Short mmCIF file of C-alpha atoms and ligand atoms in Angstrom, two decimals:
data_model
loop_
_atom_site.label_atom_id
_atom_site.label_comp_id
_atom_site.label_asym_id
_atom_site.label_seq_id
_atom_site.Cartn_x
_atom_site.Cartn_y
_atom_site.Cartn_z
CA MET A 172 -0.11 -0.01 -0.18
CA ARG A 173 1.88 3.35 -0.60
CA GLN A 174 1.99 6.35 1.49
CA PRO A 175 0.26 9.38 0.25
CA LEU A 176 2.96 12.02 -1.21
CA ALA A 177 2.60 14.02 2.19
CA ARG A 178 3.42 11.45 4.00
CA GLU A 179 6.63 10.58 2.50
CA LEU A 180 7.27 14.18 2.54
CA HIS A 181 7.09 14.93 5.64
CA ASP A 182 9.14 11.12 6.51
CA LEU A 183 11.87 11.87 4.03
CA LEU A 184 12.58 15.46 6.11
CA GLU A 185 12.88 12.92 9.32
CA ARG A 186 14.54 10.24 8.22
CA GLY A 187 16.91 13.69 7.11
CA ARG A 188 16.95 14.89 10.28
CA ASP A 189 17.57 11.24 11.64
CA ARG A 190 14.51 11.41 13.49
CA GLN A 191 13.53 8.31 11.88
CA LEU A 192 15.00 4.43 10.42
CA ARG A 193 13.85 2.23 8.91
CA LEU A 194 15.17 -1.73 9.89
CA ALA A 195 14.66 -4.30 7.82
CA VAL A 196 14.19 -7.79 9.18
CA THR A 197 15.46 -10.44 6.66
CA GLY A 198 15.55 -14.19 6.73
CA LEU A 199 13.82 -17.14 5.61
CA SER A 200 11.48 -18.60 7.18
CA ARG A 201 11.80 -20.21 10.77
CA SER A 202 14.76 -17.48 11.07
CA GLY A 203 13.79 -16.00 14.27
CA LYS A 204 12.14 -12.78 12.20
CA THR A 205 8.96 -12.37 14.44
CA ALA A 206 11.53 -13.95 17.40
CA PHE A 207 13.29 -11.43 17.30
CA LEU A 208 11.23 -8.27 16.58
CA THR A 209 9.00 -9.45 19.63
CA SER A 210 12.13 -9.33 21.46
CA LEU A 211 12.90 -5.57 20.57
CA VAL A 212 10.16 -4.54 21.22
CA ASN A 213 10.11 -5.91 24.69
CA GLN A 214 13.82 -4.75 25.41
CA LEU A 215 13.10 -1.41 24.34
CA ARG A 216 9.49 -0.75 27.08
CA HIS A 217 11.49 -2.26 29.26
CA ALA A 218 14.97 -0.57 29.03
CA GLY A 219 16.86 0.94 31.80
CA LEU A 220 14.78 -1.55 34.15
CA GLU A 221 14.64 -4.76 33.47
CA ALA A 222 15.72 -4.76 30.70
CA ARG A 223 19.72 -6.06 30.60
CA LEU A 224 21.19 -3.81 27.78
CA ASP A 225 24.84 -3.39 29.26
CA LEU A 226 25.95 -3.27 25.39
CA LEU A 227 23.74 -0.59 24.15
CA PRO A 228 25.85 2.38 25.92
CA VAL A 229 22.33 4.48 25.38
CA ALA A 230 20.91 2.07 28.12
CA ARG A 231 23.83 1.83 29.54
CA GLU A 232 25.19 5.34 30.54
CA GLY A 233 21.05 5.82 31.88
CA ARG A 234 19.54 7.63 28.93
CA LEU A 235 17.59 5.80 26.96
CA LEU A 236 14.44 6.45 28.55
CA GLY A 237 11.99 3.74 27.13
CA ALA A 238 9.77 2.73 23.73
CA ARG A 239 6.53 2.92 23.26
CA ARG A 240 4.29 2.21 19.99
CA VAL A 241 3.12 3.94 18.11
CA ASN A 242 0.45 4.44 15.56
CA GLN A 243 2.11 3.67 12.16
CA GLN A 244 1.94 5.39 9.11
CA ASP A 245 -0.38 2.54 6.80
CA LEU A 246 -3.74 2.53 8.13
CA GLY A 247 -4.26 -0.76 6.05
CA VAL A 248 -1.23 -2.87 7.51
CA PRO A 249 -2.30 -4.73 10.32
CA ARG A 250 -0.45 -3.82 13.12
CA PHE A 251 2.70 -7.01 14.27
CA PRO A 252 1.13 -9.19 16.43
CA TYR A 253 3.07 -8.37 20.35
CA ASP A 254 1.00 -8.42 22.80
CA GLN A 255 -0.62 -12.26 20.81
CA ALA A 256 3.39 -13.02 21.40
CA MET A 257 3.81 -12.07 24.17
CA ALA A 258 0.38 -13.81 26.03
CA ALA A 259 2.27 -16.94 23.99
CA LEU A 260 5.63 -16.94 25.63
CA ASP A 261 3.98 -15.75 29.53
CA ALA A 262 1.40 -18.98 28.82
CA THR A 263 1.43 -21.75 31.10
CA PRO A 264 3.98 -24.08 30.07
CA PRO A 265 4.94 -20.99 27.79
CA HIS A 266 5.03 -21.45 24.06
CA TRP A 267 6.46 -20.20 20.63
CA PRO A 268 4.31 -16.76 18.66
CA GLU A 269 2.35 -18.41 15.64
CA PRO A 270 4.59 -18.43 11.64
CA THR A 271 3.75 -15.76 10.43
CA ARG A 272 1.07 -15.23 7.66
CA GLY A 273 0.94 -11.85 7.07
CA ILE A 274 2.49 -8.93 6.44
CA SER A 275 2.35 -6.34 9.56
CA GLU A 276 3.98 -3.02 10.47
CA LEU A 277 5.05 -1.49 13.83
CA ARG A 278 6.36 2.07 14.06
CA LEU A 279 8.19 1.83 18.56
CA THR A 280 9.11 6.45 19.16
CA ILE A 281 12.33 5.82 20.97
CA ARG A 282 12.81 8.43 23.85
CA TYR A 283 16.01 8.13 25.34
CA ARG A 284 18.45 11.40 26.72
CA PRO A 285 21.56 12.52 24.02
CA THR A 286 25.04 12.71 24.92
CA ARG A 287 25.30 16.71 24.68
CA ARG A 288 23.14 17.85 26.49
CA GLY A 289 21.75 22.29 24.84
CA LEU A 290 22.04 25.15 26.92
CA LEU A 291 19.41 25.08 28.90
CA GLY A 292 20.03 20.67 29.33
CA GLY A 293 17.25 18.24 29.90
CA GLU A 294 16.29 17.90 27.23
CA THR A 295 15.53 14.68 25.03
CA ARG A 296 14.58 13.08 21.58
CA GLU A 297 13.21 10.12 20.06
CA LEU A 298 13.54 8.31 17.27
CA ALA A 299 10.61 6.73 15.09
CA LEU A 300 12.57 3.42 14.34
CA ASP A 301 9.64 1.20 11.48
CA LEU A 302 9.19 -2.23 11.26
CA PHE A 303 7.18 -4.69 9.50
CA ASP A 304 7.00 -8.21 10.12
CA TYR A 305 6.18 -11.17 7.48
CA PRO A 306 5.83 -14.62 5.89
CA GLY A 307 9.27 -15.78 5.35
CA GLU A 308 8.15 -17.57 2.99
CA TRP A 309 7.60 -14.65 0.21
CA LEU A 310 10.40 -12.61 0.60
CA LEU A 311 12.20 -15.22 -1.17
CA ASP A 312 10.83 -14.17 -4.32
CA LEU A 313 12.59 -11.21 -4.49
CA PRO A 314 14.54 -12.53 -6.67
CA LEU A 315 12.91 -13.47 -8.83
CA LEU A 316 12.29 -9.77 -10.11
CA GLU A 317 15.96 -10.01 -11.51
CA HIS A 318 14.60 -12.01 -14.13
CA ASP A 319 12.60 -12.95 -17.28
CA TYR A 320 10.29 -16.41 -17.29
CA PRO A 321 12.99 -17.94 -19.47
CA SER A 322 15.74 -17.28 -17.68
CA TRP A 323 13.52 -17.36 -14.57
CA SER A 324 12.90 -21.44 -15.79
CA LEU A 325 16.58 -21.73 -16.65
CA ALA A 326 17.86 -20.89 -12.60
CA GLN A 327 15.60 -23.37 -11.38
CA GLN A 328 17.04 -26.14 -13.09
CA PRO A 329 20.34 -26.42 -12.64
CA ALA A 330 21.78 -30.00 -10.66
CA ARG A 331 20.65 -28.79 -7.48
CA GLY A 332 21.51 -32.15 -5.26
CA HIS A 333 20.08 -36.33 -5.30
CA GLU A 334 18.14 -35.53 -2.92
CA ARG A 335 16.23 -32.29 -2.99
CA ALA A 336 15.33 -33.35 -7.19
CA ALA A 337 13.96 -36.24 -6.05
CA LEU A 338 10.94 -34.76 -4.38
CA PHE A 339 10.67 -33.51 -8.18
CA THR A 340 10.73 -35.70 -9.97
CA ASP A 341 6.75 -36.42 -10.59
CA TRP A 342 5.90 -32.83 -11.57
CA LEU A 343 9.48 -33.12 -13.76
CA ALA A 344 7.84 -36.32 -15.63
CA ALA A 345 4.12 -34.43 -16.13
CA ALA A 346 5.77 -31.44 -16.99
CA ALA A 347 8.19 -32.72 -19.95
CA GLU A 348 5.96 -34.25 -22.09
CA LEU A 349 4.22 -30.52 -22.17
CA ASP A 350 4.47 -28.96 -25.84
CA PRO A 351 5.61 -25.89 -25.63
CA ALA A 352 4.00 -24.86 -28.61
CA ALA A 353 0.18 -26.02 -27.91
CA ALA A 354 -2.48 -24.89 -27.15
CA ALA A 355 -2.58 -24.36 -23.38
CA ASP A 356 -5.03 -26.23 -21.18
CA GLU A 357 -6.21 -25.11 -18.45
CA GLY A 358 -6.69 -27.85 -16.26
CA GLN A 359 -3.22 -29.50 -17.28
CA LEU A 360 -1.43 -26.34 -16.18
CA ALA A 361 -3.40 -25.57 -12.71
CA GLU A 362 -2.75 -29.48 -12.59
CA LEU A 363 1.63 -28.77 -13.20
CA ALA A 364 0.85 -26.07 -11.21
CA GLU A 365 -0.48 -27.94 -8.10
CA ARG A 366 2.55 -30.97 -8.90
CA TYR A 367 5.23 -27.81 -8.22
CA ALA A 368 3.40 -26.51 -5.70
CA GLU A 369 3.76 -30.30 -4.02
CA GLY A 370 7.40 -30.22 -4.80
CA LEU A 371 8.27 -26.92 -3.41
CA ARG A 372 5.52 -28.20 -0.60
CA ALA A 373 8.33 -31.57 -0.36
CA ALA A 374 11.21 -29.53 -0.09
CA ARG A 375 10.02 -26.60 2.34
CA GLU A 376 9.18 -29.50 4.88
CA ALA A 377 12.69 -31.59 4.27
CA GLY A 378 15.08 -28.40 4.91
CA PHE A 379 15.30 -27.09 2.04
CA ALA A 380 15.52 -23.25 1.59
CA ASP A 381 15.94 -22.07 -1.64
CA LEU A 382 12.52 -22.12 -3.21
CA GLN A 383 10.71 -19.88 -5.71
CA PRO A 384 7.65 -18.71 -6.18
CA GLY A 385 7.08 -18.26 -2.34
CA ARG A 386 3.34 -17.91 -2.77
CA PHE A 387 2.93 -21.51 -3.31
CA LEU A 388 3.99 -21.99 -0.26
CA LEU A 389 1.78 -19.81 1.72
CA PRO A 390 -0.96 -18.60 -1.09
CA GLY A 391 -3.32 -17.02 1.10
CA GLU A 392 -6.05 -14.82 -0.75
CA LEU A 393 -3.95 -16.20 -3.89
CA ALA A 394 -5.75 -20.03 -3.28
CA GLY A 395 -6.65 -21.28 -6.89
CA ALA A 396 -6.06 -18.17 -8.22
CA PRO A 397 -4.70 -18.32 -12.23
CA VAL A 398 -1.54 -16.02 -11.52
CA LEU A 399 -0.98 -19.12 -9.27
CA GLN A 400 -0.58 -21.17 -12.33
CA PHE A 401 3.00 -21.76 -13.92
CA PHE A 402 5.84 -23.42 -13.06
CA PRO A 403 9.54 -23.22 -14.81
CA LEU A 404 9.50 -24.82 -17.97
CA PRO A 405 11.55 -27.65 -18.31
CA GLY A 406 13.70 -28.77 -21.23
CA ILE A 407 13.89 -25.18 -22.17
CA GLU A 408 16.92 -24.56 -21.89
CA GLY A 409 17.93 -26.06 -25.87
CA ALA A 410 15.21 -23.79 -26.89
CA GLU A 411 16.30 -20.60 -29.34
CA ARG A 412 14.14 -17.71 -27.58
CA ALA A 413 13.55 -15.60 -30.74
CA ALA A 414 11.23 -18.89 -31.90
CA LEU A 415 9.98 -18.90 -28.09
CA ASP A 416 9.37 -15.46 -28.04
CA ARG A 417 6.99 -16.51 -31.75
CA LEU A 418 4.65 -18.80 -30.43
CA PRO A 419 0.85 -17.69 -30.15
CA PRO A 420 -0.31 -16.60 -27.30
CA GLU A 421 -2.60 -18.53 -26.60
CA SER A 422 -0.12 -21.66 -26.21
CA ASN A 423 1.29 -23.56 -22.92
CA TYR A 424 4.44 -21.19 -23.37
CA ALA A 425 3.03 -17.54 -23.71
CA THR A 426 0.69 -18.63 -21.67
CA LEU A 427 3.57 -19.10 -18.33
CA ALA A 428 4.85 -16.24 -19.24
CA LYS A 429 2.12 -14.79 -18.70
CA ARG A 430 1.24 -15.60 -15.58
CA PHE A 431 4.64 -15.72 -14.57
CA ARG A 432 5.11 -11.92 -15.23
CA HIS A 433 1.67 -11.47 -13.61
CA TYR A 434 2.83 -12.96 -10.35
CA GLN A 435 6.05 -10.39 -10.46
CA GLN A 436 4.56 -6.93 -11.23
CA HIS A 437 1.42 -7.13 -9.77
CA ILE A 438 2.60 -10.37 -6.54
CA VAL A 439 6.51 -9.67 -6.00
CA ARG A 440 6.72 -5.77 -7.23
CA PRO A 441 4.29 -3.85 -4.91
CA PHE A 442 5.98 -6.65 -1.91
CA TYR A 443 9.35 -5.28 -2.52
CA ARG A 444 8.03 -1.77 -3.24
CA ASP A 445 5.56 -0.78 -0.32
CA HIS A 446 7.99 -2.57 1.78
CA PHE A 447 11.81 -3.15 0.95
CA ARG A 448 13.00 -0.59 -1.33
CA ARG A 449 13.96 2.40 1.38
CA PHE A 450 15.84 0.81 4.64
CA ASP A 451 17.97 2.41 6.45
CA ARG A 452 19.53 -1.11 8.17
CA GLN A 453 19.09 -4.29 7.25
CA ILE A 454 19.59 -7.27 10.01
CA VAL A 455 19.65 -10.47 8.08
CA LEU A 456 19.04 -13.17 10.92
CA VAL A 457 19.89 -17.84 9.89
CA ASP A 458 18.94 -20.66 11.57
CA LEU A 459 22.87 -21.76 11.04
CA LEU A 460 22.65 -24.04 13.23
CA GLY A 461 19.37 -25.83 12.09
CA ALA A 462 20.88 -26.10 8.65
CA LEU A 463 23.84 -27.86 10.26
CA ASN A 464 21.83 -30.14 11.58
CA ALA A 465 19.87 -30.93 8.73
CA GLY A 466 22.73 -31.57 6.24
CA PRO A 467 25.32 -30.73 3.30
CA GLU A 468 22.48 -30.84 0.75
CA ARG A 469 20.20 -28.09 3.01
CA PHE A 470 23.85 -26.29 4.04
CA GLU A 471 24.57 -25.55 0.56
CA ASP A 472 21.05 -25.08 -0.13
CA LEU A 473 20.45 -22.49 2.36
CA SER A 474 24.13 -20.38 1.57
CA ARG A 475 23.45 -20.33 -3.11
CA ALA A 476 18.77 -18.81 -0.82
CA LEU A 477 20.72 -16.04 1.11
CA ALA A 478 23.34 -15.23 -1.79
CA ASN A 479 20.81 -14.87 -4.57
CA LEU A 480 18.56 -11.93 -1.88
CA MET A 481 21.04 -10.31 -1.07
CA GLN A 482 21.02 -9.18 -4.50
CA SER A 483 18.12 -7.43 -3.99
CA PHE A 484 19.39 -4.84 -1.56
CA ASP A 485 20.63 -1.69 -2.51
CA TYR A 486 24.05 -1.27 -0.52
CA GLY A 487 25.69 1.92 -0.53
CA LYS A 488 27.10 4.23 2.06
CA ARG A 489 24.61 7.66 2.20
CA SER A 490 25.28 11.15 0.94
CA LEU A 491 22.00 14.34 1.97
CA LEU A 492 20.71 13.61 -1.32
CA SER A 493 20.82 9.48 -1.45
CA ARG A 494 19.39 9.70 1.94
CA LEU A 495 17.12 12.09 1.48
CA PHE A 496 15.64 10.53 -2.57
CA ALA A 497 17.56 7.02 -2.86
CA PRO A 498 18.30 6.04 0.35
CA ARG A 499 19.79 2.72 0.90
CA ILE A 500 21.01 0.26 3.41
CA ASP A 501 24.83 1.69 5.03
CA ARG A 502 24.93 -0.11 7.54
CA LEU A 503 24.23 -3.63 7.48
CA ALA A 504 23.94 -7.16 10.60
CA ILE A 505 24.11 -10.05 9.99
CA ALA A 506 23.28 -12.47 13.20
CA ALA A 507 23.17 -16.80 13.84
CA THR A 508 19.89 -16.97 15.72
CA LYS A 509 19.08 -19.35 18.14
CA ALA A 510 22.66 -19.25 19.82
CA ASP A 511 21.49 -20.74 22.59
CA HIS A 512 21.53 -23.39 21.26
CA VAL A 513 24.87 -24.32 21.65
CA THR A 514 27.22 -23.79 24.45
CA PRO A 515 28.18 -19.94 24.98
CA GLU A 516 32.71 -20.85 24.32
CA GLN A 517 31.05 -22.34 20.33
CA HIS A 518 29.74 -18.83 19.97
CA GLY A 519 32.46 -17.95 18.55
CA ARG A 520 32.60 -20.81 16.16
CA LEU A 521 28.91 -19.92 14.89
CA VAL A 522 30.38 -16.76 14.25
CA ALA A 523 33.35 -17.86 11.99
CA LEU A 524 30.77 -19.81 10.37
CA LEU A 525 27.92 -17.34 9.08
CA GLU A 526 31.67 -15.10 8.03
CA ALA A 527 32.12 -18.52 5.76
CA LEU A 528 28.36 -19.20 4.67
CA LEU A 529 27.79 -16.05 3.40
CA ALA A 530 31.33 -15.34 1.95
CA GLU A 531 30.55 -14.17 -1.52
CA PRO A 532 28.18 -11.19 -0.26
CA LEU A 533 30.21 -9.73 2.44
CA LYS A 534 33.00 -9.54 -0.69
CA ASP A 535 30.51 -7.26 -2.12
CA LEU A 536 29.23 -5.50 0.66
CA ARG A 537 32.91 -5.24 1.66
CA PHE A 538 33.62 -3.61 -1.95
CA ALA A 539 30.52 -1.00 -1.10
CA ASP A 540 32.03 -0.11 1.54
CA VAL A 541 29.21 -0.41 3.75
CA PRO A 542 29.88 -1.70 7.07
CA VAL A 543 29.01 -5.06 8.57
CA ARG A 544 29.13 -6.37 11.80
CA ALA A 545 27.98 -10.39 12.39
CA LEU A 546 26.84 -12.10 15.70
CA SER A 547 25.22 -14.48 17.04
CA LEU A 548 22.21 -13.48 19.46
CA ALA A 549 19.19 -15.88 21.24
CA ALA A 550 16.25 -13.35 20.44
CA ILE A 551 14.74 -15.23 23.70
CA ARG A 552 16.59 -17.33 25.33
CA ALA A 553 15.03 -20.79 25.75
CA THR A 554 18.08 -22.41 27.60
CA GLU A 555 20.62 -21.96 30.83
CA SER A 556 24.04 -22.75 30.13
CA ARG A 557 25.76 -24.87 32.78
CA GLU A 558 28.90 -26.94 33.23
CA VAL A 559 28.44 -31.09 34.34
CA SER A 560 31.17 -33.11 35.97
CA HIS A 561 32.26 -35.85 34.23
CA GLN A 562 35.16 -38.38 35.68
CA GLY A 563 36.59 -35.78 37.49
CA ARG A 564 36.29 -33.00 34.19
CA ARG A 565 34.38 -30.28 33.81
CA SER A 566 32.24 -29.57 30.26
CA PRO A 567 29.96 -27.06 29.41
CA ALA A 568 26.57 -27.93 28.79
CA LEU A 569 22.99 -26.95 28.57
CA ARG A 570 19.92 -26.80 30.38
CA GLY A 571 16.49 -26.49 29.12
CA THR A 572 12.48 -27.59 28.29
CA ASP A 573 11.79 -29.74 25.23
CA LEU A 574 8.50 -29.72 23.92
CA SER A 575 7.07 -32.41 24.82
CA GLY A 576 8.55 -30.46 28.67
CA GLU A 577 11.67 -32.59 29.45
CA GLU A 578 13.75 -31.05 31.01
CA GLN A 579 17.23 -31.69 29.26
CA LEU A 580 21.15 -31.85 30.36
CA LEU A 581 23.30 -31.77 27.17
CA PHE A 582 25.81 -30.65 25.58
CA PRO A 583 24.39 -30.29 21.85
CA GLY A 584 28.04 -30.87 20.08
CA GLU A 585 30.34 -29.03 18.59
CA VAL A 586 30.03 -25.52 15.26
CA PRO A 587 33.03 -26.58 12.62
CA ASP A 588 34.22 -22.84 12.26
CA ARG A 589 34.76 -23.26 8.70
CA LEU A 590 32.51 -24.56 6.60
CA PRO A 591 31.64 -28.09 7.08
CA ASP A 592 33.21 -30.74 5.09
CA ALA A 593 32.42 -34.17 4.05
CA ALA A 594 34.12 -35.51 7.41
CA PHE A 595 32.18 -33.89 9.36
CA TRP A 596 28.90 -34.62 7.68
CA ALA A 597 30.20 -38.12 8.33
CA ARG A 598 30.68 -37.20 11.85
CA GLN A 599 26.87 -35.80 12.60
CA GLY A 600 28.61 -34.44 15.80
CA PHE A 601 25.57 -32.53 16.19
CA ASP A 602 21.84 -32.37 17.35
CA PHE A 603 19.45 -30.24 20.06
CA PRO A 604 16.44 -30.81 20.41
CA ALA A 605 13.92 -27.68 20.14
CA PHE A 606 13.51 -26.49 23.67
CA ARG A 607 9.98 -24.15 25.43
CA PRO A 608 10.58 -21.06 25.72
CA ALA A 609 12.00 -19.95 29.62
CA PRO A 610 9.19 -18.96 31.39
CA ARG A 611 9.66 -15.55 32.22
CA GLU A 612 9.42 -13.82 35.82
CA GLY A 613 7.18 -10.14 34.87
CA GLY A 614 10.47 -8.81 33.36
CA ALA A 615 12.30 -8.39 30.53
CA LEU A 616 12.36 -11.32 28.08
CA LEU A 617 16.24 -12.84 28.47
CA HIS A 618 18.25 -12.83 25.35
CA ILE A 619 21.85 -13.56 23.90
CA ARG A 620 23.46 -10.11 22.45
CA MET A 621 20.39 -8.57 21.47
CA ASP A 622 21.39 -5.17 22.35
CA ALA A 623 25.32 -5.92 21.05
CA ALA A 624 22.63 -6.23 18.10
CA LEU A 625 20.37 -3.36 18.86
CA ASP A 626 24.14 -0.88 19.25
CA TRP A 627 24.73 -1.64 15.41
CA LEU A 628 21.55 -1.32 14.25
CA ILE A 629 20.63 1.85 16.22
CA GLY A 630 23.61 3.01 18.91
CA ASP A 631 23.96 5.51 16.47
CA LYS A 632 21.19 7.10 16.81
CA LEU A 633 20.64 7.45 20.00
CA GLN A 634 23.22 9.68 20.67
N1 GTP B 248 15.95 -20.97 22.15
C1 GTP B 248 15.53 -20.54 20.09
N2 GTP B 248 14.74 -20.86 19.34
C2 GTP B 248 14.08 -19.36 19.03
C3 GTP B 248 14.73 -18.55 19.10
N3 GTP B 248 14.30 -17.33 18.21
C4 GTP B 248 13.90 -17.86 17.45
N4 GTP B 248 12.94 -20.09 17.50
C5 GTP B 248 12.80 -20.80 17.35
O1 GTP B 248 13.12 -20.88 15.75
C6 GTP B 248 10.84 -20.67 15.27
C7 GTP B 248 10.58 -19.89 14.62
O2 GTP B 248 10.56 -18.29 15.04
P1 GTP B 248 10.23 -17.17 14.16
O3 GTP B 248 10.72 -16.07 15.13
O4 GTP B 248 8.92 -17.41 14.20
O5 GTP B 248 10.20 -17.15 12.92
P2 GTP B 248 10.45 -16.25 11.49
O6 GTP B 248 11.05 -15.34 11.34
O7 GTP B 248 9.36 -15.74 12.51
O8 GTP B 248 9.03 -17.77 10.78
P3 GTP B 248 8.57 -17.31 9.86
O9 GTP B 248 7.09 -16.61 10.43
O10 GTP B 248 7.30 -18.04 9.57
O11 GTP B 248 8.93 -16.13 8.53
C8 GTP B 248 10.40 -20.02 16.70
O12 GTP B 248 9.00 -21.12 17.35
C9 GTP B 248 11.57 -20.87 17.75
O13 GTP B 248 11.12 -22.18 18.06
C10 GTP B 248 15.41 -18.25 20.27
O14 GTP B 248 16.04 -17.32 20.06
N5 GTP B 248 15.95 -18.95 20.94
MG1 MG B 249 7.29 -15.40 11.43
#
């Protein structure tokens, strides 16, 4: 939904004066976006009271006065369901907030005392922080904007490993029969698209991340609409482009190409335009531990999905003008989430692994001279770190409650500090259960390094 011009102008001015900041929380499905946003709101609301934010100078120095949710800009978009998320975390027993099914927005007004006071002293300032949440599945579509139908079809077909290919054999066998030049049969295309969607669902189930089109996984109100009835055309690599373009409009090829374009222009582009263009800051959340748990092909797949995705954003230093009229992301954090799944001495290795996974996009960012910080964090800590003695030796362990309510005391394993090799996967020495969120005793949510993330993302605006 586009904002009226007057409001856009007002926002531009506020951003020029550093009174407003837009933060994109980016991450594939289940990477921890909703948990991160919930914790962010919670920490800032409890700032100065119960929240532990020692790594955030404005809080440590007692200058952070708190934060309030205010009415967001766009009345056509639902509000981020913070209260529902907190209700889930505060339930007995506590449980995690639901997977996100649509877009929601949030504006926080953060109140603080600047380091340098004016002549009269005692003044306070405000920073408006704009945030939003969305289903990770939809994010996967952003790279699709770079393509036309033939190039997208090609991009979907490289050798992507046996396990993944096996999930699409049904679809492929049927789709390979399709004659691109023959007149389109609605029923047949609908059925093939459904089989493709089945393949994508199975792939998601199996832990794969690089899945397009994202709305096939979470169609919302588009379920059954013809705009979702397309798929990549198998065998397109041999076809000559000009010959394809000459096919009549009622042909299979032209029909699929038209639907692809519609999907791209009317579904993906507005999502990008209204929500992902024009950010000042970004944090990319990665469930690295989940990928380690899932095996080499998934790990590789995650790396590809993230590299493609990060090409969809505008990074670069801001000049005053670009800041007003063509904002770019001028600072970035990449974070391995759910770090409370491993013992604290593994956190350094987790960060090293994250940097290895994102080595390619990180090179581009360095080239664009965009400051990046890699960290590991837990937005909502579910475990406690312990030490256990075994045969006279003390070793680190975690204590937590698993989803069935069982108490666990365990050492989940060593995180490799570089891209795992065959030997690592052969050992597969890594295993942990999902934990239930820990009950909160009144105060702020327990976390690991949310304060460090906040400092990097907004700390300089709270000086
Ligand atoms: N232990 C632990 N688990 C977490 C943490 N954050 C998220 N999780 C787990 O990861 C799951 C997914 O987190 P969400 O925040 O819902 O992920 P999301 O990115 O919003 O996912 P979608 O809405 O599906 O795109 C949660 O249900 C938890 O099981 C954390 O800090 N610690
Ligand atoms: Mg979510």
